[in-house]
mmCIF file with all atom_site columns, C-alpha atoms in Angstrom:
data_model
loop_
_atom_site.group_PDB
_atom_site.id
_atom_site.type_symbol
_atom_site.label_atom_id
_atom_site.label_alt_id
_atom_site.label_comp_id
_atom_site.label_asym_id
_atom_site.label_entity_id
_atom_site.label_seq_id
_atom_site.pdbx_PDB_ins_code
_atom_site.Cartn_x
_atom_site.Cartn_y
_atom_site.Cartn_z
_atom_site.occupancy
_atom_site.B_iso_or_equiv
_atom_site.pdbx_formal_charge
_atom_site.auth_seq_id
_atom_site.auth_comp_id
_atom_site.auth_asym_id
_atom_site.auth_atom_id
_atom_site.pdbx_PDB_model_num
ATOM 1   C CA . VAL A 1 1   ? -4.084  14.289  36.615 1.00 0.00 ? 7   VAL A CA 1
ATOM 2   C CA . GLY A 1 2   ? -3.388  15.085  32.794 1.00 0.00 ? 8   GLY A CA 1
ATOM 3   C CA . ARG A 1 3   ? -4.079  12.959  29.634 1.00 0.00 ? 9   ARG A CA 1
ATOM 4   C CA . SER A 1 4   ? -2.761  8.865   29.682 1.00 0.00 ? 10  SER A CA 1
ATOM 5   C CA . LYS A 1 5   ? 0.414   8.970   26.740 1.00 0.00 ? 11  LYS A CA 1
ATOM 6   C CA . LYS A 1 6   ? -1.235  5.613   25.487 1.00 0.00 ? 12  LYS A CA 1
ATOM 7   C CA . LYS A 1 7   ? -4.888  7.712   24.479 1.00 0.00 ? 13  LYS A CA 1
ATOM 8   C CA . LEU A 1 8   ? -4.872  9.107   21.348 1.00 0.00 ? 14  LEU A CA 1
ATOM 9   C CA . HIS A 1 9   ? -7.374  12.255  20.728 1.00 0.00 ? 15  HIS A CA 1
ATOM 10  C CA . PRO A 1 10  ? -10.782 11.075  19.159 1.00 0.00 ? 16  PRO A CA 1
ATOM 11  C CA . ALA A 1 11  ? -10.132 13.918  17.189 1.00 0.00 ? 17  ALA A CA 1
ATOM 12  C CA . THR A 1 12  ? -7.286  11.967  15.654 1.00 0.00 ? 18  THR A CA 1
ATOM 13  C CA . LEU A 1 13  ? -8.765  8.704   15.555 1.00 0.00 ? 19  LEU A CA 1
ATOM 14  C CA . VAL A 1 14  ? -11.576 10.042  13.772 1.00 0.00 ? 20  VAL A CA 1
ATOM 15  C CA . PHE A 1 15  ? -9.142  11.470  11.175 1.00 0.00 ? 21  PHE A CA 1
ATOM 16  C CA . GLN A 1 16  ? -6.750  9.561   10.919 1.00 0.00 ? 22  GLN A CA 1
ATOM 17  C CA . ALA A 1 17  ? -9.856  6.522   10.181 1.00 0.00 ? 23  ALA A CA 1
ATOM 18  C CA . LEU A 1 18  ? -10.688 9.030   7.967  1.00 0.00 ? 24  LEU A CA 1
ATOM 19  C CA . ARG A 1 19  ? -7.337  9.061   5.629  1.00 0.00 ? 25  ARG A CA 1
ATOM 20  C CA . ILE A 1 20  ? -7.501  5.713   5.762  1.00 0.00 ? 26  ILE A CA 1
ATOM 21  C CA . ALA A 1 21  ? -10.574 4.923   3.641  1.00 0.00 ? 27  ALA A CA 1
ATOM 22  C CA . VAL A 1 22  ? -10.139 7.859   1.096  1.00 0.00 ? 28  VAL A CA 1
ATOM 23  C CA . ASN A 1 23  ? -6.559  7.188   0.084  1.00 0.00 ? 29  ASN A CA 1
ATOM 24  C CA . ARG A 1 24  ? -7.337  3.124   0.529  1.00 0.00 ? 30  ARG A CA 1
ATOM 25  C CA . GLU A 1 25  ? -4.127  2.863   2.621  1.00 0.00 ? 31  GLU A CA 1
ATOM 26  C CA . LEU A 1 26  ? -4.997  -1.107  3.757  1.00 0.00 ? 32  LEU A CA 1
ATOM 27  C CA . GLU A 1 27  ? -6.147  -2.340  -0.205 1.00 0.00 ? 33  GLU A CA 1
ATOM 28  C CA . SER A 1 28  ? -2.768  -0.813  -0.936 1.00 0.00 ? 34  SER A CA 1
ATOM 29  C CA . VAL A 1 29  ? -0.610  -2.327  1.456  1.00 0.00 ? 35  VAL A CA 1
ATOM 30  C CA . GLU A 1 30  ? -2.266  -6.438  0.484  1.00 0.00 ? 36  GLU A CA 1
ATOM 31  C CA . ILE A 1 31  ? -2.231  -5.271  -3.173 1.00 0.00 ? 37  ILE A CA 1
ATOM 32  C CA . GLY A 1 32  ? 2.092   -4.258  -2.931 1.00 0.00 ? 38  GLY A CA 1
ATOM 33  C CA . VAL A 1 33  ? 2.563   -7.085  -0.502 1.00 0.00 ? 39  VAL A CA 1
ATOM 34  C CA . LYS A 1 34  ? 0.985   -9.182  -2.717 1.00 0.00 ? 40  LYS A CA 1
ATOM 35  C CA . GLU A 1 35  ? 3.160   -8.067  -5.925 1.00 0.00 ? 41  GLU A CA 1
ATOM 36  C CA . ALA A 1 36  ? 6.371   -7.824  -4.040 1.00 0.00 ? 42  ALA A CA 1
ATOM 37  C CA . LEU A 1 37  ? 6.174   -11.101 -3.358 1.00 0.00 ? 43  LEU A CA 1
ATOM 38  C CA . SER A 1 38  ? 5.051   -12.085 -7.094 1.00 0.00 ? 44  SER A CA 1
ATOM 39  C CA . ILE A 1 39  ? 8.634   -10.373 -8.119 1.00 0.00 ? 45  ILE A CA 1
ATOM 40  C CA . LEU A 1 40  ? 10.265  -11.427 -5.055 1.00 0.00 ? 46  LEU A CA 1
ATOM 41  C CA . ALA A 1 41  ? 13.081  -14.120 -6.113 1.00 0.00 ? 47  ALA A CA 1
ATOM 42  C CA . PRO A 1 42  ? 13.238  -17.831 -4.119 1.00 0.00 ? 48  PRO A CA 1
ATOM 43  C CA . GLY A 1 43  ? 15.917  -16.754 -1.339 1.00 0.00 ? 49  GLY A CA 1
ATOM 44  C CA . GLY A 1 44  ? 14.661  -13.003 -1.408 1.00 0.00 ? 50  GLY A CA 1
ATOM 45  C CA . ARG A 1 45  ? 13.440  -11.733 1.965  1.00 0.00 ? 51  ARG A CA 1
ATOM 46  C CA . ILE A 1 46  ? 10.468  -9.417  2.192  1.00 0.00 ? 52  ILE A CA 1
ATOM 47  C CA . GLY A 1 47  ? 10.830  -7.020  5.333  1.00 0.00 ? 53  GLY A CA 1
ATOM 48  C CA . VAL A 1 48  ? 7.101   -5.066  5.967  1.00 0.00 ? 54  VAL A CA 1
ATOM 49  C CA . LEU A 1 49  ? 6.954   -1.823  8.060  1.00 0.00 ? 55  LEU A CA 1
ATOM 50  C CA . SER A 1 50  ? 3.565   -1.388  9.579  1.00 0.00 ? 56  SER A CA 1
ATOM 51  C CA . PHE A 1 51  ? 2.079   2.001   11.977 1.00 0.00 ? 57  PHE A CA 1
ATOM 52  C CA . HIS A 1 52  ? -1.045  1.262   12.322 1.00 0.00 ? 58  HIS A CA 1
ATOM 53  C CA . ARG A 1 53  ? -2.306  -1.897  13.430 1.00 0.00 ? 59  ARG A CA 1
ATOM 54  C CA . LEU A 1 54  ? -5.012  -2.419  10.989 1.00 0.00 ? 60  LEU A CA 1
ATOM 55  C CA . GLU A 1 55  ? -2.048  -2.445  8.496  1.00 0.00 ? 61  GLU A CA 1
ATOM 56  C CA . ASP A 1 56  ? -0.097  -4.859  10.554 1.00 0.00 ? 62  ASP A CA 1
ATOM 57  C CA . ARG A 1 57  ? -3.165  -8.072  10.620 1.00 0.00 ? 63  ARG A CA 1
ATOM 58  C CA . ILE A 1 58  ? -3.225  -7.544  6.578  1.00 0.00 ? 64  ILE A CA 1
ATOM 59  C CA . VAL A 1 59  ? 0.386   -8.134  6.520  1.00 0.00 ? 65  VAL A CA 1
ATOM 60  C CA . LYS A 1 60  ? 0.581   -11.047 9.430  1.00 0.00 ? 66  LYS A CA 1
ATOM 61  C CA . ASN A 1 61  ? -2.499  -12.671 7.315  1.00 0.00 ? 67  ASN A CA 1
ATOM 62  C CA . LEU A 1 62  ? -0.993  -12.591 4.168  1.00 0.00 ? 68  LEU A CA 1
ATOM 63  C CA . PHE A 1 63  ? 2.748   -14.008 5.412  1.00 0.00 ? 69  PHE A CA 1
ATOM 64  C CA . ARG A 1 64  ? 0.536   -16.276 7.659  1.00 0.00 ? 70  ARG A CA 1
ATOM 65  C CA . VAL A 1 65  ? -1.563  -17.382 4.772  1.00 0.00 ? 71  VAL A CA 1
ATOM 66  C CA . ALA A 1 66  ? 1.685   -17.536 2.302  1.00 0.00 ? 72  ALA A CA 1
ATOM 67  C CA . SER A 1 67  ? 4.033   -19.875 5.069  1.00 0.00 ? 73  SER A CA 1
ATOM 68  C CA . LYS A 1 68  ? 1.372   -22.373 4.942  1.00 0.00 ? 74  LYS A CA 1
ATOM 69  C CA . PRO A 1 69  ? 0.601   -25.651 2.297  1.00 0.00 ? 75  PRO A CA 1
ATOM 70  C CA . LEU A 1 70  ? -1.232  -24.912 -0.302 1.00 0.00 ? 76  LEU A CA 1
ATOM 71  C CA . LYS A 1 71  ? -5.051  -26.149 1.132  1.00 0.00 ? 77  LYS A CA 1
ATOM 72  C CA . LYS A 1 72  ? -4.669  -22.314 3.386  1.00 0.00 ? 78  LYS A CA 1
ATOM 73  C CA . MET A 1 73  ? -3.125  -20.940 -0.054 1.00 0.00 ? 79  MET A CA 1
ATOM 74  C CA . ALA A 1 74  ? -6.847  -19.834 -1.315 1.00 0.00 ? 80  ALA A CA 1
ATOM 75  C CA . GLU A 1 75  ? -6.505  -16.155 -0.457 1.00 0.00 ? 81  GLU A CA 1
ATOM 76  C CA . MET A 1 76  ? -3.017  -15.862 -1.926 1.00 0.00 ? 82  MET A CA 1
ATOM 77  C CA . LYS A 1 77  ? -4.664  -17.067 -5.395 1.00 0.00 ? 83  LYS A CA 1
ATOM 78  C CA . GLU A 1 78  ? -1.434  -18.842 -5.504 1.00 0.00 ? 84  GLU A CA 1
ATOM 79  C CA . THR A 1 79  ? -0.967  -23.061 -7.002 1.00 0.00 ? 85  THR A CA 1
ATOM 80  C CA . HIS A 1 80  ? 1.237   -24.582 -4.321 1.00 0.00 ? 86  HIS A CA 1
ATOM 81  C CA . LEU A 1 81  ? 2.085   -27.696 -3.101 1.00 0.00 ? 87  LEU A CA 1
ATOM 82  C CA . TYR A 1 82  ? 4.013   -25.982 -0.237 1.00 0.00 ? 88  TYR A CA 1
ATOM 83  C CA . PRO A 1 83  ? 4.365   -22.745 1.151  1.00 0.00 ? 89  PRO A CA 1
ATOM 84  C CA . LEU A 1 84  ? 5.491   -19.702 -0.733 1.00 0.00 ? 90  LEU A CA 1
ATOM 85  C CA . LEU A 1 85  ? 7.003   -18.245 2.488  1.00 0.00 ? 91  LEU A CA 1
ATOM 86  C CA . LYS A 1 86  ? 9.298   -19.145 5.547  1.00 0.00 ? 92  LYS A CA 1
ATOM 87  C CA . LEU A 1 87  ? 8.215   -16.515 8.236  1.00 0.00 ? 93  LEU A CA 1
ATOM 88  C CA . ILE A 1 88  ? 12.228  -15.797 10.103 1.00 0.00 ? 94  ILE A CA 1
ATOM 89  C CA . HIS A 1 89  ? 10.946  -13.978 12.988 1.00 0.00 ? 95  HIS A CA 1
ATOM 90  C CA . LYS A 1 90  ? 7.488   -15.970 14.215 1.00 0.00 ? 96  LYS A CA 1
ATOM 91  C CA . LYS A 1 91  ? 6.668   -11.817 15.948 1.00 0.00 ? 97  LYS A CA 1
ATOM 92  C CA . PRO A 1 92  ? 7.059   -8.648  14.700 1.00 0.00 ? 98  PRO A CA 1
ATOM 93  C CA . LEU A 1 93  ? 9.792   -7.025  15.510 1.00 0.00 ? 99  LEU A CA 1
ATOM 94  C CA . VAL A 1 94  ? 8.870   -4.035  17.388 1.00 0.00 ? 100 VAL A CA 1
ATOM 95  C CA . PRO A 1 95  ? 11.052  -0.765  18.707 1.00 0.00 ? 101 PRO A CA 1
ATOM 96  C CA . SER A 1 96  ? 13.033  -0.772  21.770 1.00 0.00 ? 102 SER A CA 1
ATOM 97  C CA . LEU A 1 97  ? 12.121  0.967   25.317 1.00 0.00 ? 103 LEU A CA 1
ATOM 98  C CA . HIS A 1 98  ? 15.154  3.508   24.406 1.00 0.00 ? 104 HIS A CA 1
ATOM 99  C CA . GLU A 1 99  ? 14.548  3.744   20.446 1.00 0.00 ? 105 GLU A CA 1
ATOM 100 C CA . SER A 1 100 ? 11.072  4.165   21.201 1.00 0.00 ? 106 SER A CA 1
ATOM 101 C CA . ARG A 1 101 ? 11.926  7.652   23.580 1.00 0.00 ? 107 ARG A CA 1
ATOM 102 C CA . MET A 1 102 ? 14.281  8.677   21.729 1.00 0.00 ? 108 MET A CA 1
ATOM 103 C CA . ASN A 1 103 ? 12.549  9.109   18.543 1.00 0.00 ? 109 ASN A CA 1
ATOM 104 C CA . ARG A 1 104 ? 8.734   8.830   19.282 1.00 0.00 ? 110 ARG A CA 1
ATOM 105 C CA . ARG A 1 105 ? 6.960   7.974   15.549 1.00 0.00 ? 111 ARG A CA 1
ATOM 106 C CA . ALA A 1 106 ? 9.010   4.608   15.980 1.00 0.00 ? 112 ALA A CA 1
ATOM 107 C CA . ARG A 1 107 ? 6.947   3.641   18.813 1.00 0.00 ? 113 ARG A CA 1
ATOM 108 C CA . SER A 1 108 ? 4.141   2.004   16.668 1.00 0.00 ? 114 SER A CA 1
ATOM 109 C CA . ALA A 1 109 ? 6.529   0.205   14.247 1.00 0.00 ? 115 ALA A CA 1
ATOM 110 C CA . LYS A 1 110 ? 6.321   -3.141  13.834 1.00 0.00 ? 116 LYS A CA 1
ATOM 111 C CA . LEU A 1 111 ? 8.347   -4.752  11.452 1.00 0.00 ? 117 LEU A CA 1
ATOM 112 C CA . ARG A 1 112 ? 7.551   -8.562  9.454  1.00 0.00 ? 118 ARG A CA 1
ATOM 113 C CA . VAL A 1 113 ? 10.527  -10.763 7.639  1.00 0.00 ? 119 VAL A CA 1
ATOM 114 C CA . ALA A 1 114 ? 9.708   -13.673 5.171  1.00 0.00 ? 120 ALA A CA 1
ATOM 115 C CA . GLU A 1 115 ? 11.786  -15.493 2.575  1.00 0.00 ? 121 GLU A CA 1
ATOM 116 C CA . LYS A 1 116 ? 10.789  -16.919 0.013  1.00 0.00 ? 122 LYS A CA 1
ATOM 117 C CA . LEU A 1 117 ? 11.125  -20.478 -0.887 1.00 0.00 ? 123 LEU A CA 1
#
């Protein structure tokens, strides 16, 4: 019988949530991505590797908003009549089954890539 490989111990989830809150990790991700976009030259690419679904949601939403015309960009506090980014991949790149087996830490990784226009 044994524990499912997909489930994390409840204590692990609690301590992860506490660490994220205390270190303000989600705010740091949002600030970091916005700052990187502000200094990225046109034609430059940004890749963001996330290991937690909350981090990935922030990156996904920022990239989605920045890849739309002005009317959708109020969150970014930028004034553009055109999209700021072009998504290189519509979906995040995830590790292969082989990579996940060889490197257990890679199993939750997601890479999102965009190019500044």
